[in-house]
Tab-separated table of C-alpha atoms in Angstrom:
chain	number	residue	atom	x	y	z
A	250	MET	CA	46.864	118.342	71.105
A	251	THR	CA	47.645	122.056	71.516
A	252	TYR	CA	46.410	122.596	75.099
A	253	GLU	CA	45.273	126.108	74.179
A	254	ALA	CA	42.575	126.359	76.863
A	255	PHE	CA	45.017	125.413	79.609
A	256	LYS	CA	47.721	127.749	78.251
A	257	GLU	CA	45.249	130.630	78.171
A	258	ALA	CA	44.190	129.949	81.757
A	259	GLU	CA	47.808	129.724	82.859
A	260	MET	CA	48.572	133.002	81.069
A	261	VAL	CA	45.925	134.737	83.141
A	262	GLY	CA	47.750	133.421	86.203
A	263	TRP	CA	51.176	134.617	85.086
A	264	ASN	CA	49.842	138.055	84.192
A	265	ALA	CA	48.338	138.296	87.671
A	266	ARG	CA	51.624	137.246	89.285
A	267	ALA	CA	54.016	139.501	87.357
A	268	GLN	CA	54.346	142.127	90.088
A	269	THR	CA	55.039	139.563	92.830
A	270	TYR	CA	56.893	136.920	90.783
A	271	ASN	CA	60.307	137.792	92.205
A	272	ASP	CA	58.993	137.494	95.775
A	273	TYR	CA	57.676	133.962	95.268
A	274	THR	CA	58.529	131.938	92.143
A	275	GLY	CA	61.685	133.927	91.492
A	276	GLN	CA	63.091	133.078	94.921
A	277	VAL	CA	63.628	129.534	93.620
A	278	THR	CA	64.054	129.912	89.857
A	279	THR	CA	66.693	132.631	90.113
A	280	GLN	CA	68.986	130.143	91.861
A	281	ALA	CA	69.518	128.414	88.492
A	282	ILE	CA	70.513	131.489	86.488
A	283	PRO	CA	74.267	131.593	87.263
A	284	THR	CA	74.595	127.962	86.165
A	285	LEU	CA	72.644	128.592	82.956
A	286	LEU	CA	74.731	131.633	82.050
A	287	ALA	CA	77.916	129.638	82.592
A	288	MET	CA	76.629	126.688	80.549
A	289	ALA	CA	75.637	129.082	77.758
A	290	GLU	CA	79.202	130.471	77.834
A	291	THR	CA	77.851	133.989	78.225
A	292	THR	CA	80.628	136.492	77.534
A	293	PRO	CA	80.812	140.137	76.392
A	294	LYS	CA	79.344	141.006	72.969
A	295	LYS	CA	77.494	137.710	72.547
A	296	GLN	CA	73.880	137.806	71.399
A	297	VAL	CA	71.721	136.051	74.008
A	298	LEU	CA	67.995	135.256	73.998
A	299	ASP	CA	66.196	134.687	77.299
A	300	LEU	CA	63.208	132.581	76.221
A	301	CYS	CA	60.168	132.384	78.509
A	302	CYS	CA	61.964	135.223	80.251
A	303	GLY	CA	59.426	136.027	82.967
A	304	THR	CA	60.619	139.150	84.762
A	305	GLY	CA	63.859	139.130	82.775
A	306	ARG	CA	66.408	138.185	85.387
A	307	ALA	CA	68.471	135.919	83.112
A	308	ALA	CA	68.596	138.572	80.391
A	309	GLY	CA	69.498	141.197	82.958
A	310	ALA	CA	72.316	139.035	84.307
A	311	ALA	CA	73.580	138.433	80.752
A	312	VAL	CA	73.728	142.195	80.176
A	313	ALA	CA	75.682	142.567	83.417
A	314	LEU	CA	78.231	140.149	81.924
A	315	GLY	CA	78.571	142.342	78.844
A	316	ALA	CA	76.317	140.415	76.470
A	317	PHE	CA	73.596	141.849	74.253
A	318	ALA	CA	70.428	140.278	75.629
A	319	GLU	CA	66.820	140.019	74.525
A	320	GLY	CA	63.906	138.391	76.278
A	321	ILE	CA	60.650	136.925	75.000
A	322	ASP	CA	57.663	135.849	77.074
A	323	ALA	CA	54.036	135.120	76.270
A	324	SER	CA	52.875	137.195	79.242
A	325	ALA	CA	52.577	140.917	78.482
A	326	ALA	CA	52.628	141.730	82.196
A	327	MET	CA	55.877	139.803	82.674
A	328	VAL	CA	57.436	141.643	79.720
A	329	ASP	CA	56.382	144.989	81.205
A	330	ALA	CA	58.018	144.043	84.515
A	331	ALA	CA	61.204	142.942	82.736
A	332	ARG	CA	61.439	146.179	80.765
A	333	LYS	CA	61.108	148.186	83.970
A	334	ASP	CA	63.752	146.212	85.873
A	335	PHE	CA	66.284	145.721	83.056
A	336	PRO	CA	66.138	148.644	80.608
A	337	LYS	CA	69.454	147.705	78.980
A	338	ALA	CA	67.947	144.481	77.613
A	339	ALA	CA	65.218	144.324	74.975
A	340	PHE	CA	61.980	142.476	75.745
A	341	ASP	CA	59.017	141.485	73.587
A	342	VAL	CA	55.838	139.451	73.869
A	343	GLY	CA	56.078	136.262	71.848
A	344	ASP	CA	55.454	132.526	71.621
A	345	ALA	CA	58.344	130.209	72.508
A	346	GLU	CA	56.979	127.642	70.067
A	347	SER	CA	57.105	130.181	67.228
A	348	ILE	CA	59.880	132.622	68.124
A	349	PRO	CA	59.385	135.976	66.364
A	350	ARG	CA	63.026	136.264	65.304
A	351	GLU	CA	65.010	135.461	62.164
A	352	ASP	CA	67.216	132.411	61.668
A	353	ASP	CA	70.807	132.275	62.942
A	354	ARG	CA	70.480	135.337	65.195
A	355	TYR	CA	71.820	134.268	68.598
A	356	ASP	CA	75.007	132.882	70.095
A	357	ALA	CA	73.025	131.454	73.007
A	358	VAL	CA	69.422	130.774	73.999
A	359	ILE	CA	68.540	130.437	77.685
A	360	CYS	CA	65.233	129.039	78.926
A	361	SER	CA	64.825	129.043	82.700
A	362	PHE	CA	61.966	126.709	83.695
A	363	GLY	CA	59.867	127.500	80.622
A	364	LEU	CA	59.719	123.955	79.297
A	365	MET	CA	56.883	122.909	81.613
A	366	HIS	CA	54.616	125.572	80.138
A	367	VAL	CA	54.835	124.877	76.407
A	368	GLY	CA	52.484	122.591	74.529
A	369	SER	CA	55.198	121.018	72.362
A	370	PRO	CA	58.785	120.639	73.614
A	371	GLU	CA	59.681	119.424	70.123
A	372	ALA	CA	58.516	122.728	68.637
A	373	LEU	CA	60.400	124.653	71.324
A	374	PHE	CA	63.679	122.831	70.648
A	375	SER	CA	63.234	123.201	66.891
A	376	GLU	CA	62.732	126.942	67.267
A	377	MET	CA	65.753	127.244	69.550
A	378	ALA	CA	67.879	125.519	66.921
A	379	ARG	CA	66.486	127.749	64.180
A	380	VAL	CA	67.341	131.062	65.864
A	381	LEU	CA	70.770	129.899	67.052
A	382	LYS	CA	73.845	130.451	64.958
A	383	PRO	CA	75.615	127.226	63.917
A	384	GLY	CA	77.603	126.125	66.951
A	385	GLY	CA	75.498	128.297	69.271
A	386	ARG	CA	74.535	127.031	72.696
A	387	VAL	CA	71.252	126.364	74.435
A	388	ALA	CA	71.044	126.301	78.232
A	389	LEU	CA	67.824	125.423	80.020
A	390	SER	CA	66.546	124.385	83.414
A	391	HIS	CA	63.665	122.029	84.110
A	392	TRP	CA	62.146	120.576	87.244
A	393	ILE	CA	62.829	116.993	88.257
A	394	GLY	CA	59.485	115.320	88.891
A	395	PRO	CA	58.116	112.890	91.448
A	396	PRO	CA	58.949	110.640	93.133
A	397	GLU	CA	62.529	111.943	93.112
A	398	SER	CA	61.431	115.493	93.935
A	399	PRO	CA	59.973	115.715	97.455
A	400	PHE	CA	58.248	118.965	96.548
A	401	PHE	CA	56.398	117.656	93.509
A	402	ARG	CA	55.810	114.251	95.071
A	403	ILE	CA	53.853	115.888	97.873
A	404	VAL	CA	52.257	118.844	96.098
A	405	PHE	CA	51.284	117.337	92.759
A	406	GLY	CA	50.757	113.889	94.245
A	407	THR	CA	48.147	115.282	96.626
A	408	MET	CA	46.437	117.222	93.840
A	409	GLN	CA	46.291	114.172	91.592
A	410	ARG	CA	44.822	112.143	94.436
A	411	LEU	CA	42.226	114.610	95.707
A	412	ALA	CA	41.454	117.203	93.020
A	413	ASP	CA	38.657	116.894	90.470
A	414	MET	CA	40.767	116.927	87.308
A	415	SER	CA	37.667	116.649	85.093
A	416	ALA	CA	37.032	120.342	85.818
A	417	VAL	CA	40.413	121.318	84.349
A	418	PRO	CA	41.253	121.640	80.627
A	419	PRO	CA	43.846	119.137	79.330
A	420	SER	CA	47.395	120.258	80.123
A	421	PRO	CA	50.867	119.426	78.787
A	422	PRO	CA	52.539	116.571	80.736
A	423	PRO	CA	54.876	118.466	83.088
A	424	PHE	CA	57.575	115.860	83.691
A	425	THR	CA	58.055	114.080	80.362
A	426	LEU	CA	61.617	115.453	80.086
A	427	SER	CA	62.497	115.390	83.777
A	428	SER	CA	65.143	112.683	83.424
A	429	GLU	CA	68.637	113.054	82.000
A	430	GLU	CA	67.960	110.348	79.432
A	431	ALA	CA	64.716	111.860	78.129
A	432	MET	CA	66.185	115.347	77.927
A	433	ARG	CA	69.267	114.149	76.103
A	434	GLU	CA	67.210	112.166	73.588
A	435	ALA	CA	64.858	115.076	72.878
A	436	LEU	CA	67.684	117.546	72.288
A	437	GLU	CA	69.628	115.167	70.088
A	438	GLN	CA	66.510	114.502	68.001
A	439	ALA	CA	66.260	118.276	67.495
A	440	GLY	CA	69.806	118.327	66.115
A	441	PHE	CA	71.719	119.375	69.205
A	442	GLU	CA	75.073	117.882	70.144
A	443	GLU	CA	77.380	117.736	73.181
A	444	VAL	CA	74.453	117.541	75.613
A	445	ASP	CA	75.537	118.198	79.198
A	446	VAL	CA	73.097	117.558	82.066
A	447	ARG	CA	73.679	118.642	85.663
A	448	ARG	CA	71.548	118.573	88.780
A	449	LEU	CA	70.695	121.645	90.826
A	450	PRO	CA	69.764	121.127	94.516
A	451	LEU	CA	67.163	123.910	94.676
A	452	VAL	CA	64.977	124.437	97.733
A	453	PHE	CA	61.459	125.839	98.091
A	454	ARG	CA	60.955	127.954	101.213
A	455	SER	CA	57.842	129.397	102.817
A	456	PRO	CA	56.646	130.217	106.339
A	457	ALA	CA	55.497	127.171	108.289
A	458	GLY	CA	51.732	126.840	108.433
A	459	LYS	CA	51.222	129.053	105.380
A	460	PHE	CA	52.198	126.720	102.575
A	461	ALA	CA	48.936	126.899	100.632
A	462	ASP	CA	48.857	130.697	100.549
A	463	HIS	CA	52.513	130.885	99.488
A	464	PHE	CA	52.173	128.168	96.883
A	465	ARG	CA	49.085	129.748	95.300
A	466	LYS	CA	51.202	132.845	94.647
A	467	PHE	CA	54.146	130.719	93.463
A	468	ALA	CA	52.614	128.476	90.806
A	469	ALA	CA	50.324	129.577	87.968
A	470	ARG	CA	50.060	126.060	86.547
A	471	ALA	CA	48.790	124.582	89.808
A	472	ALA	CA	46.436	127.508	90.275
A	473	VAL	CA	44.644	126.569	87.062
A	474	ILE	CA	43.759	123.281	88.783
A	475	LEU	CA	43.105	124.649	92.271
A	476	ASP	CA	40.840	127.453	91.017
A	477	GLN	CA	38.380	124.840	89.728
A	478	GLN	CA	38.012	122.949	93.025
A	479	THR	CA	35.269	123.252	95.624
A	480	ASP	CA	36.061	124.693	99.042
A	481	ALA	CA	35.720	121.231	100.561
A	482	VAL	CA	38.257	119.728	98.163
A	483	LEU	CA	40.638	122.649	98.653
A	484	ASN	CA	40.508	122.278	102.428
A	485	GLU	CA	41.296	118.582	102.082
A	486	ILE	CA	44.244	119.310	99.784
A	487	TYR	CA	45.596	122.041	102.057
A	488	SER	CA	45.305	119.866	105.149
A	489	SER	CA	47.116	117.008	103.430
A	490	TRP	CA	49.927	119.338	102.366
A	491	GLU	CA	50.455	120.618	105.896
A	492	THR	CA	50.563	117.081	107.293
A	493	GLU	CA	52.991	115.746	104.701
A	494	LEU	CA	55.262	118.792	104.903
A	495	GLU	CA	55.701	118.717	108.691
A	496	SER	CA	59.014	116.903	108.410
A	497	PHE	CA	60.423	119.732	106.275
A	498	VAL	CA	59.908	122.488	108.859
A	499	VAL	CA	63.195	123.996	110.023
A	500	GLU	CA	63.178	126.959	112.412
A	501	GLY	CA	59.644	127.983	111.519
A	502	GLU	CA	60.076	127.611	107.779
A	503	TYR	CA	59.330	124.955	105.200
A	504	LYS	CA	62.515	123.979	103.382
A	505	VAL	CA	61.461	121.470	100.747
A	506	PRO	CA	63.951	120.053	98.222
A	507	MET	CA	62.896	120.981	94.688
A	508	PRO	CA	65.732	119.619	92.501
A	509	ALA	CA	66.100	120.596	88.868
A	510	LEU	CA	68.089	119.758	85.774
A	511	ALA	CA	70.415	122.258	84.151
A	512	VAL	CA	71.097	121.299	80.560
A	513	SER	CA	73.284	122.678	77.794
A	514	ALA	CA	73.838	121.616	74.213
A	515	VAL	CA	75.419	122.862	71.000
A	516	CYS	CA	73.470	123.576	67.830
A	517	GLY	CA	74.661	120.954	65.380
A	518	ARG	CA	74.144	122.955	62.211
């Protein structure tokens, strides 16, 4: 299954969010970038690819460390935003499952939270290995799923319980590789070695009482589901979120643990 209808709907969402990405999604995802750059052993003169680059913050940080960085994202609006913010890196529109680059080009490939949005992780890992030089490094981050993640346990759990999923096109399973064991196995099957998995204690924050509005701007994937619901169902989902998130309010702000994996590996070729 290719999940093309869902990917197209999600792309509309990411294009719409490009100008505000850093104010919402980026407030959480950017927290992982220093770890990914370190795990990728980013140093001056290295060739680095930021895959599923979004607004280009990982590529921009790699350039700041002296590397030569490129970014690829399927969203044209995200690429435009990245080019504006980080003119010293090169950005192009492209498919992470069919990277428009030649073999053996990069010393490192970074993918910050892009794994959830591809139809085939196997194709993604195969393409990463193809464009890496022998001995090159991959560094990626990926969300830990429910029940271990309070954020996804509440948010996605409520949607699965209350939303009409028959109105939504089939989507890639988001948490198939959310465990250390599954991630390690998938990378090793793709020919990677020396897999290193760490945990990142990331936190989602938004103003208390305004979770639904903030989250709708944060998550394109969830919006594909929420956009297909009736007002009655949406109100029920929003009310359930507010009730279940009450215990995470600190000084007028939701602070919800949203842990992630940070993973690195070496191309075995």
